[in-house]
């Protein structure tokens, strides 16, 4: 495999040998190690010194199910700390099949021209781009698919990225030609700072995936893949209802943040629930289940059609539906679907902008429950890059400052996801302490707090939450390094044969002799690397705290956030 | 006594979303499971008045009891 390095200052490309210490790294493990080694932690995230690093996971491109995630890393313009965001789509497997261990983009061009990159077996071609500037992601993907063919992988930024908004994401074409998002942390703005509108990937005649012991790999992959299908969550619940199955459960548990985290239950929950969504999809001839990448057996994605049975959006996730729904007290699933569509098209993170809309409602920019008002802010302000749009597009924290709002649900300037940290305390510990800013995927304690997977810990009590979050953050950092979908964790956590098969696949592919402990050591090392970067960037323990309004009780349990700073700091003792 | 029963996900199929049900005094969560023929292996999450509950928990008049099959998300 090779490291592909692109320098945008002199528009050059070089293929480098993979350093020994990076050979058994991939995904988040590799992006974070490269960012930590090569990026000055004090640099401006949109300046010449930041780098944008793309890496497929350790298992990406193999016959391991659900291993097609692409990690992207940089210093985040949203948080000011290290960032890794990952996504499905068609890009990671193409990079892996081309033998690209990582694609590193450094420096920024002189002048104001825009560029595109084309990655193929010969390397990276850097070309000037004019035609697709100012266009949304759907048009970019459709145009490039016509230009290069169905099999071309596409990584692109929309208008939000072009404006260098801190909530801008990077979009990846999925197998159906729709959009998956490297959502969090403003990585679209970093790509824009390099003046790259899109990257296309052609894996024809690539060197392919090298596996040292193919027979052993095949056996382990078979156990792993069957394990995912036989687990009740990854085998049944996710394929049928998608991630939005959680609306009714979190609402019932009193953990569905409603009206900017004022309540834990939403009167309109049933109208935006996974069950309602499933019935709507079926009645409109949509597709309730498909994968976000080739080789996905969980298939939690779906196609949601409008009232005329025409495509409206896909990859319609719980977090998005919660945020613009319960978070903003909107109970119209169709309006939320239109918001999801425009967020995909302009390339902006739905979790960050949902938090932003809650803050905008606090500020009186629009009334609570005004779904069409949200849609208009995206269409007429953010997409157009108006002064108001540029404030909103920079996220909840920025918007709170602009309008003097103090009820801003962020940690490290990143918006909080769809679980109230007072009534699902384990996830609050993760929000506070992860290197990423408020991020549920970094250590999904909801699994033991609410879902009864991997044991049960009372969501309303403090006991056991620090250890739970720590262990999950470590495990997640390792899973993200393998290129695995985080939903594989349900089976990995619950089943020894599945976790052992995972290690066996790594050993068979790379000739290592890892134990489960070595696997977790990888996760520990990733977290330590990321935390050291953040400390050098200026973060301290005081950044590992929740906003002060979480000391208010939240109904129905009247739970408060009651962890001390000293208790939270224990997460990092490993 | 009367309790409100809520079902989520596949447990609704052939049953209901929400209904009130009459039970004898001192009934437990498991009595509702039996009364509505909920397959035990499909009841992964049970909540009484929004608190996670065991099958043996004794119910009170006007309690709300919710059942969910195994679910996941993010």
XYZ file of C-alpha atoms in Angstrom:
648
model
C 0.000 0.000 0.000
C 0.978 3.627 -0.443
C 0.436 7.009 1.114
C -0.871 9.448 -1.498
C 0.211 12.980 -0.635
C -1.168 16.013 -2.460
C 0.288 19.479 -1.983
C -2.201 22.150 -3.041
C 0.331 24.976 -2.822
C 2.393 23.746 -5.764
C -0.281 21.366 -7.123
C 1.959 18.322 -6.804
C 1.375 14.695 -5.968
C 3.689 12.039 -4.582
C 3.139 8.362 -3.678
C 5.138 7.416 -0.572
C 5.940 4.123 1.096
C 3.865 3.448 4.229
C 6.026 3.983 7.336
C 6.413 0.836 9.422
C 4.498 2.309 12.358
C 1.431 3.027 10.197
C 1.172 -0.418 8.582
C -1.311 -1.862 11.082
C -3.293 1.330 11.425
C -6.351 2.389 9.473
C -9.426 4.583 9.651
C -9.560 6.830 12.704
C -6.392 5.341 14.159
C -4.457 6.396 11.084
C -6.071 9.810 10.490
C -5.533 10.781 14.125
C -1.912 9.600 14.175
C -1.158 11.497 10.955
C -2.899 14.683 12.121
C -1.138 14.474 15.494
C 2.245 13.962 13.842
C 1.997 16.406 10.957
C -0.376 19.203 11.999
C 0.616 21.988 14.392
C -2.083 21.784 17.104
C -2.103 25.575 17.426
C -2.611 26.222 13.706
C -5.649 27.881 12.167
C -7.907 25.048 10.986
C -8.570 26.834 7.688
C -4.974 27.949 7.161
C -1.987 26.585 5.311
C -0.777 24.336 8.124
C -3.852 22.147 8.550
C -4.059 18.880 6.629
C -7.045 16.833 5.495
C -6.489 13.093 5.770
C -8.678 10.385 4.212
C -8.188 6.757 5.279
C -10.074 3.522 4.698
C -10.183 1.168 7.688
C -7.972 -1.829 8.392
C -10.614 -4.224 7.027
C -12.063 -2.018 4.278
C -12.382 -3.652 0.886
C -12.260 -7.185 2.288
C -15.116 -9.667 2.592
C -15.673 -8.571 6.207
C -19.234 -7.267 6.407
C -19.860 -3.613 7.214
C -16.198 -2.644 6.869
C -16.592 0.040 4.203
C -16.331 3.160 6.326
C -14.175 6.095 5.301
C -12.462 8.124 8.025
C -11.482 11.730 7.496
C -9.344 13.659 9.941
C -8.063 17.214 10.425
C -7.958 19.930 13.037
C -11.624 20.929 13.323
C -12.735 24.490 12.546
C -15.759 23.860 14.778
C -14.118 22.521 17.928
C -10.521 23.681 17.478
C -9.454 20.169 18.403
C -8.636 16.995 16.535
C -11.480 15.565 14.475
C -12.294 12.250 12.921
C -15.563 11.788 11.119
C -16.544 8.630 9.279
C -19.127 7.621 6.752
C -20.302 4.888 4.438
C -20.574 5.343 0.698
C -18.438 4.161 -2.159
C -15.147 5.952 -1.550
C -13.413 3.922 1.174
C -13.488 0.621 -0.696
C -12.132 2.311 -3.829
C -9.225 3.817 -1.909
C -8.483 0.427 -0.334
C -8.637 -1.378 -3.670
C -6.262 1.207 -5.163
C -3.837 0.356 -2.372
C -4.157 3.800 -0.799
C -3.547 3.582 2.924
C -4.190 7.305 3.315
C -4.708 10.334 1.104
C -3.155 13.401 2.727
C -4.010 16.852 1.366
C -1.776 19.634 2.593
C -1.312 23.403 2.225
C -3.552 25.735 0.227
C -3.319 27.032 -3.338
C -2.078 30.484 -4.175
C -4.701 32.472 -6.043
C -8.445 31.959 -6.119
C -8.878 29.047 -8.504
C -10.794 25.929 -7.463
C -9.673 22.375 -8.144
C -10.832 18.785 -8.247
C -8.816 15.628 -7.663
C -9.088 12.403 -9.615
C -7.638 9.359 -7.859
C -6.831 6.260 -9.895
C -4.199 3.535 -10.229
C -1.630 6.030 -11.462
C -2.020 8.412 -8.550
C -3.810 11.729 -8.156
C -4.567 14.130 -10.974
C -5.146 17.748 -9.873
C -7.325 19.754 -12.254
C -8.891 23.186 -12.214
C -12.677 23.068 -11.672
C -15.160 25.708 -12.759
C -18.338 23.941 -13.933
C -19.600 22.654 -10.610
C -18.715 25.565 -8.348
C -21.724 26.835 -6.438
C -23.622 23.605 -7.082
C -25.241 21.323 -4.533
C -24.041 17.803 -3.820
C -26.826 16.043 -5.722
C -25.966 17.925 -8.929
C -22.250 17.311 -8.402
C -22.811 13.577 -7.985
C -25.185 13.298 -10.944
C -22.857 15.269 -13.210
C -19.760 13.295 -12.218
C -21.592 9.993 -12.562
C -22.504 10.998 -16.126
C -18.970 12.208 -16.772
C -17.067 9.209 -15.387
C -19.635 6.384 -15.129
C -21.729 4.698 -12.438
C -18.758 3.065 -10.731
C -16.931 6.266 -9.937
C -16.610 7.115 -6.267
C -17.331 10.742 -5.394
C -16.374 12.850 -2.376
C -17.775 16.378 -2.541
C -18.654 19.590 -0.711
C -21.786 21.670 -1.242
C -22.359 25.398 -0.864
C -21.885 25.285 2.935
C -18.417 23.886 2.391
C -17.587 26.468 -0.243
C -18.522 29.202 2.265
C -16.186 27.518 4.811
C -18.959 27.209 7.378
C -17.950 25.404 10.565
C -20.947 23.067 10.251
C -20.101 22.093 6.655
C -19.686 18.392 6.064
C -18.099 16.297 3.341
C -20.494 14.167 1.308
C -19.842 10.765 -0.188
C -21.786 9.141 -3.012
C -23.488 5.929 -1.890
C -24.217 2.813 -3.990
C -27.577 4.236 -5.101
C -26.065 7.575 -6.116
C -27.457 9.266 -3.021
C -25.527 10.927 -0.213
C -23.736 9.793 2.937
C -22.103 12.373 5.151
C -18.837 12.785 6.970
C -20.956 14.896 9.187
C -19.294 16.381 12.159
C -16.752 19.030 12.955
C -16.750 21.188 9.826
C -14.442 19.053 7.698
C -16.171 20.428 4.574
C -14.708 23.817 5.443
C -11.217 22.305 5.625
C -11.669 20.724 2.174
C -12.868 24.110 0.938
C -9.837 25.860 2.437
C -7.746 23.618 0.161
C -10.026 24.859 -2.683
C -11.099 21.336 -3.624
C -14.724 21.018 -4.751
C -14.722 17.271 -5.246
C -12.616 14.127 -5.462
C -13.443 11.297 -7.868
C -12.122 7.772 -7.435
C -11.629 5.109 -10.077
C -10.353 1.770 -8.728
C -9.983 0.013 -12.077
C -6.778 -2.044 -12.196
C -5.952 -1.109 -8.624
C -3.507 -3.322 -6.749
C -6.326 -4.856 -4.691
C -6.395 -5.931 -1.069
C -3.489 -7.937 0.287
C -4.477 -10.634 2.781
C -1.630 -12.770 4.147
C -3.705 -15.809 5.135
C -6.767 -15.885 2.935
C -8.224 -19.126 4.284
C -8.087 -18.005 7.895
C -9.547 -14.663 6.917
C -12.413 -16.305 5.077
C -13.312 -18.509 8.030
C -13.217 -15.622 10.501
C -15.194 -13.351 8.186
C -17.883 -15.985 7.872
C -18.296 -16.140 11.667
C -18.238 -12.355 11.918
C -20.804 -11.810 9.169
C -23.174 -14.470 10.533
C -22.800 -13.001 14.007
C -24.007 -9.620 12.782
C -27.048 -11.175 11.128
C -27.997 -13.331 14.091
C -27.851 -10.487 16.609
C -31.384 -9.182 17.209
C -30.391 -5.516 16.829
C -28.182 -5.663 13.751
C -30.095 -8.587 12.248
C -33.667 -7.333 12.598
C -34.414 -4.007 14.300
C -32.078 -1.823 12.254
C -32.993 -3.260 8.829
C -36.706 -2.771 9.349
C -37.121 0.556 11.103
C -33.724 2.191 10.612
C -32.117 4.208 13.369
C -35.323 6.179 13.886
C -36.750 3.221 15.814
C -35.223 5.029 18.806
C -37.668 7.965 18.899
C -40.398 6.088 20.755
C -37.953 4.309 23.077
C -36.063 7.439 24.129
C -39.340 9.320 24.477
C -40.707 6.622 26.746
C -37.507 6.635 28.800
C -37.757 10.405 29.238
C -34.465 10.917 27.406
C -35.669 12.512 24.128
C -34.427 16.113 24.328
C -37.397 18.332 23.573
C -37.548 22.109 22.998
C -33.795 22.573 23.328
C -33.378 20.125 26.215
C -36.228 21.533 28.360
C -38.140 18.258 28.530
C -37.337 14.598 28.022
C -40.577 13.744 26.248
C -42.253 15.140 23.121
C -46.030 15.070 22.548
C -45.446 14.587 18.811
C -43.061 11.638 19.185
C -45.352 9.039 17.612
C -45.831 11.216 14.515
C -42.075 11.286 13.833
C -41.275 7.770 15.104
C -39.580 4.941 13.257
C -42.827 3.001 13.192
C -44.673 5.911 11.512
C -41.753 6.390 9.144
C -41.823 2.719 8.142
C -45.583 2.848 7.427
C -45.114 6.050 5.420
C -42.256 4.587 3.371
C -44.284 1.479 2.572
C -47.418 3.412 1.625
C -45.392 5.618 -0.760
C -43.520 2.789 -2.461
C -40.209 3.759 -0.865
C -37.443 1.407 0.142
C -37.334 0.631 3.869
C -33.906 -1.006 3.894
C -30.623 -0.826 2.069
C -26.942 -0.534 2.939
C -24.822 2.608 2.788
C -21.942 0.662 1.259
C -21.336 -2.575 -0.609
C -20.981 -5.449 1.864
C -23.298 -3.983 4.492
C -25.540 -6.697 5.929
C -27.300 -4.472 8.488
C -28.936 -2.181 5.885
C -30.303 0.521 8.201
C -30.702 3.068 5.393
C -33.916 3.720 3.526
C -35.466 5.784 0.749
C -38.220 8.136 1.882
C -40.574 9.327 -0.856
C -42.810 12.377 -0.956
C -46.617 12.320 -1.144
C -46.396 11.726 -4.907
C -44.180 8.662 -4.343
C -41.132 10.513 -5.715
C -37.691 10.351 -4.094
C -37.331 12.845 -1.269
C -34.405 11.735 0.852
C -32.460 8.724 2.083
C -30.278 7.872 5.037
C -32.994 9.575 7.085
C -31.564 9.159 10.568
C -32.798 9.279 14.135
C -30.456 12.143 15.027
C -31.776 14.328 12.203
C -35.408 13.515 12.927
C -34.930 14.098 16.652
C -33.054 17.381 16.173
C -35.377 19.163 13.763
C -38.327 17.286 15.289
C -38.482 17.026 19.077
C -35.544 19.380 19.555
C -37.367 22.160 17.713
C -40.902 20.818 18.555
C -41.722 20.044 14.908
C -44.005 17.019 14.496
C -44.226 16.840 10.690
C -42.037 14.037 9.293
C -42.382 15.294 5.691
C -41.072 18.741 6.589
C -38.143 17.145 8.430
C -37.471 15.011 5.333
C -37.306 18.154 3.165
C -34.874 19.663 5.688
C -32.765 16.488 5.551
C -32.714 16.673 1.768
C -31.496 20.262 1.659
C -28.882 19.591 4.352
C -27.531 16.747 2.204
C -27.576 18.949 -0.864
C -25.832 22.002 0.569
C -23.544 19.732 2.614
C -24.154 20.675 6.207
C -24.294 18.605 9.397
C -27.838 17.942 10.575
C -26.904 17.497 14.240
C -24.980 20.773 14.359
C -27.643 22.705 12.495
C -30.477 21.162 14.519
C -28.778 22.523 17.636
C -28.349 25.803 15.756
C -32.072 25.989 14.960
C -32.888 25.382 18.636
C -30.645 28.334 19.502
C -32.247 30.382 16.694
C -35.653 29.655 18.227
C -34.338 30.731 21.642
C -33.224 33.969 19.949
C -36.667 34.557 18.436
C -35.437 34.290 14.833
C -38.330 31.889 14.246
C -41.031 30.411 16.499
C -40.862 26.989 18.143
C -42.392 24.284 16.002
C -41.930 26.189 12.723
C -40.607 23.444 10.458
C -41.200 25.442 7.285
C -39.342 28.334 8.883
C -36.327 26.065 9.379
C -36.565 24.936 5.766
C -36.643 28.557 4.609
C -33.571 29.424 6.682
C -31.674 26.650 4.921
C -32.982 27.608 1.457
C -32.856 31.376 1.625
C -30.092 32.116 4.103
C -27.566 29.282 4.546
C -27.589 28.081 0.943
C -27.358 31.655 -0.325
C -24.589 32.601 2.089
C -26.404 35.676 3.446
C -25.029 37.269 6.626
C -27.679 35.447 8.719
C -26.957 32.225 6.832
C -23.257 32.527 7.583
C -23.993 32.955 11.282
C -26.265 29.890 11.350
C -23.888 27.859 9.193
C -21.152 28.289 11.746
C -23.104 26.258 14.259
C -24.956 26.506 17.542
C -22.177 28.028 19.611
C -21.453 30.779 17.072
C -25.170 31.514 16.695
C -25.584 31.655 20.467
C -22.816 34.236 20.697
C -24.218 36.278 17.798
C -27.654 36.517 19.414
C -26.739 36.544 23.113
C -28.278 33.146 23.832
C -26.797 31.213 26.756
C -28.895 28.056 26.483
C -26.575 26.445 23.936
C -26.312 22.638 24.019
C -22.684 22.163 23.032
C -19.458 20.661 24.375
C -16.192 21.904 22.882
C -18.413 24.061 20.630
C -20.029 20.981 19.015
C -23.797 20.415 19.252
C -25.148 17.693 21.448
C -26.941 14.732 19.866
C -30.284 13.095 20.603
C -30.089 11.866 24.200
C -30.586 14.030 27.271
C -27.427 13.684 29.374
C -29.373 14.060 32.632
C -31.730 11.146 32.028
C -29.234 9.017 30.070
C -26.218 9.809 32.187
C -23.760 7.473 30.522
C -24.012 9.361 27.242
C -23.542 12.620 29.134
C -20.179 11.331 30.332
C -19.227 10.645 26.710
C -20.436 14.069 25.517
C -18.294 15.728 28.177
C -15.099 13.747 27.857
C -14.637 12.611 24.273
C -11.890 14.304 22.292
C -14.413 15.029 19.544
C -16.802 17.477 21.248
C -20.346 16.343 22.067
C -20.563 13.118 20.075
C -22.778 10.132 20.843
C -20.921 7.754 18.538
C -17.652 8.193 20.453
C -18.867 6.003 23.328
C -22.469 4.982 22.917
C -23.467 4.408 26.536
C -27.132 4.403 25.479
C -26.527 0.753 24.663
C -26.352 -0.310 28.334
C -28.400 2.586 29.734
C -31.500 2.096 27.591
C -31.156 -0.702 25.030
C -30.093 -3.526 27.359
C -27.267 -4.528 25.039
C -23.964 -5.354 26.723
C -25.565 -5.401 30.190
C -27.699 -2.825 31.962
C -26.708 0.256 33.941
C -29.451 2.481 35.382
C -29.582 5.556 33.113
C -30.644 7.816 35.989
C -27.889 6.795 38.416
C -24.237 7.822 38.379
C -22.885 4.419 39.373
C -20.974 2.639 36.641
C -21.309 5.391 34.017
C -17.678 6.579 34.072
C -16.355 3.083 33.523
C -19.004 2.349 30.894
C -18.182 5.452 28.880
C -14.425 4.870 29.184
C -14.685 1.281 27.968
C -16.964 2.203 25.100
C -14.761 5.108 24.018
C -11.781 2.737 23.881
C -13.708 0.052 21.975
C -15.135 2.613 19.560
C -11.737 4.085 18.724
C -10.630 0.562 17.756
C -13.792 -0.180 15.747
C -13.432 3.159 13.917
C -9.867 2.148 13.042
C -11.039 -1.068 11.408
C -13.410 0.797 9.083
C -16.328 -0.999 10.693
C -19.791 0.471 11.015
C -20.434 1.321 14.661
C -23.536 -0.904 14.571
C -21.268 -3.933 14.456
C -20.510 -3.052 18.085
C -23.842 -4.478 19.264
C -22.795 -7.975 18.186
C -19.120 -7.462 19.098
C -20.084 -6.414 22.635
C -22.605 -9.196 23.113
C -20.810 -12.135 21.527
C -17.324 -13.516 22.163
C -17.241 -15.476 18.890
C -17.904 -12.246 16.973
C -15.224 -10.256 18.791
C -12.727 -13.101 18.416
C -13.545 -13.354 14.701
C -12.795 -9.652 14.371
C -9.316 -10.091 15.868
C -8.775 -13.207 13.754
C -9.504 -11.227 10.590
C -6.955 -8.551 11.527
C -4.348 -11.222 12.299
C -5.031 -13.113 9.059
C -4.825 -9.975 6.928
C -1.767 -8.351 8.508
C 0.183 -11.311 9.931
C -0.125 -9.951 13.461
C -0.690 -12.031 16.557
C -3.063 -9.728 18.334
C -5.137 -10.721 21.335
C -8.339 -8.951 22.345
C -6.157 -6.906 24.731
C -3.991 -5.717 21.847
C -7.139 -4.658 20.067
C -8.232 -2.542 23.026
C -4.690 -1.172 23.332
C -5.105 0.192 19.814
C -8.223 2.027 21.025
C -6.405 3.354 24.094
C -3.510 4.596 21.982
C -5.853 6.403 19.577
C -7.567 8.204 22.459
C -4.268 9.189 24.075
C -2.959 10.527 20.763
C -6.102 12.591 20.233
C -6.129 13.938 23.779
C -2.467 14.954 23.571
C -3.251 16.889 20.382
C -6.163 18.665 22.073
C -4.041 19.550 25.096
C -1.382 21.006 22.829
C -4.143 22.947 21.050
C -5.071 24.523 24.390
C -7.793 22.277 25.798
C -7.834 21.484 29.520
C -10.016 19.351 31.783
C -12.360 22.338 32.074
C -13.363 21.749 28.462
C -14.613 18.295 29.478
C -17.762 19.703 31.059
C -21.415 20.193 30.099
C -23.028 23.645 29.790
C -24.285 24.976 33.122
C -27.975 24.876 32.210
C -27.873 21.101 32.625
C -28.011 21.692 36.390
C -31.749 22.391 35.784
C -33.997 19.343 36.337
C -35.499 17.773 33.218
C -38.956 16.178 33.323
C -40.355 13.542 33.547
C -37.697 12.283 35.982
C -36.554 15.734 37.103
C -33.035 14.421 36.641
C -30.100 16.818 36.879
C -26.503 16.610 35.660
C -24.707 15.795 38.880
C -21.202 14.640 37.934
C -18.360 16.652 39.447
C -15.364 17.647 37.371
C -13.175 15.289 39.374
C -15.504 12.390 38.613
C -15.511 13.142 34.881
C -11.721 13.363 34.823
C -11.591 9.703 35.881
C -12.633 8.732 32.352
C -9.085 9.448 31.235
C -7.486 7.099 33.775
C -6.427 4.215 31.588
C -56.996 -2.158 38.329
C -56.255 -0.468 35.013
C -52.861 0.080 33.375
C -51.884 1.636 30.060
C -49.863 -0.678 27.798
C -47.674 0.657 24.978
C -46.011 -1.519 22.347
C -43.155 -0.524 20.050
C -41.621 -1.886 16.855
C -42.626 -5.354 15.703
C -44.506 -6.035 18.937
C -47.307 -3.906 17.442
C -47.880 -6.338 14.588
C -51.274 -7.991 15.035
C -51.699 -6.211 18.376
C -51.940 -2.471 19.078
C -49.909 0.682 19.677
C -51.458 1.568 22.977
C -54.428 0.411 25.009
C -55.776 0.279 28.528
C -55.981 -3.143 30.066
C -57.674 -4.451 33.210
C -55.571 -6.518 35.615
C -56.099 -8.060 38.993
C -54.578 -6.302 41.993
C -50.877 -7.147 42.581
C -50.339 -8.152 38.962
C -46.798 -8.017 37.616
C -45.259 -6.974 34.309
C -45.109 -10.624 33.240
C -48.900 -10.878 33.552
C -49.266 -8.300 30.765
C -46.752 -10.196 28.632
C -48.805 -13.358 29.078
C -52.158 -11.657 28.568
C -51.104 -10.229 25.196
C -49.006 -13.217 24.106
C -45.848 -11.172 23.744
C -43.015 -13.561 22.828
C -40.559 -13.372 25.730
C -37.501 -13.461 23.480
C -38.799 -10.386 21.686
C -39.274 -8.293 24.806
C -35.849 -6.690 25.244
C -36.848 -3.468 26.967
C -39.610 -2.975 29.499
C -40.435 0.303 31.208
C -42.934 1.118 33.942
C -43.705 4.831 34.178
C -40.581 5.561 32.098
C -38.268 3.590 34.404
C -36.585 0.416 33.196
C -38.346 -2.488 34.954
C -38.003 -6.221 35.538
C -40.712 -8.692 34.544
C -41.466 -9.389 38.202
C -42.220 -5.786 39.129
C -45.606 -5.414 40.825
C -47.866 -2.892 39.094
C -50.079 -0.164 40.531
C -53.383 1.178 39.245
C -52.850 3.718 36.377
C -49.256 2.656 35.693
C -47.952 2.959 32.118
C -46.076 -0.101 30.927
C -44.086 -0.064 27.657
C -42.507 -2.975 25.813
C -39.958 -2.894 23.031
C -38.251 -5.592 20.993
C -34.451 -5.397 20.689
C -33.612 -2.081 19.050
C -30.524 -0.092 18.226
C -29.722 3.073 16.397
C -27.647 6.224 16.839
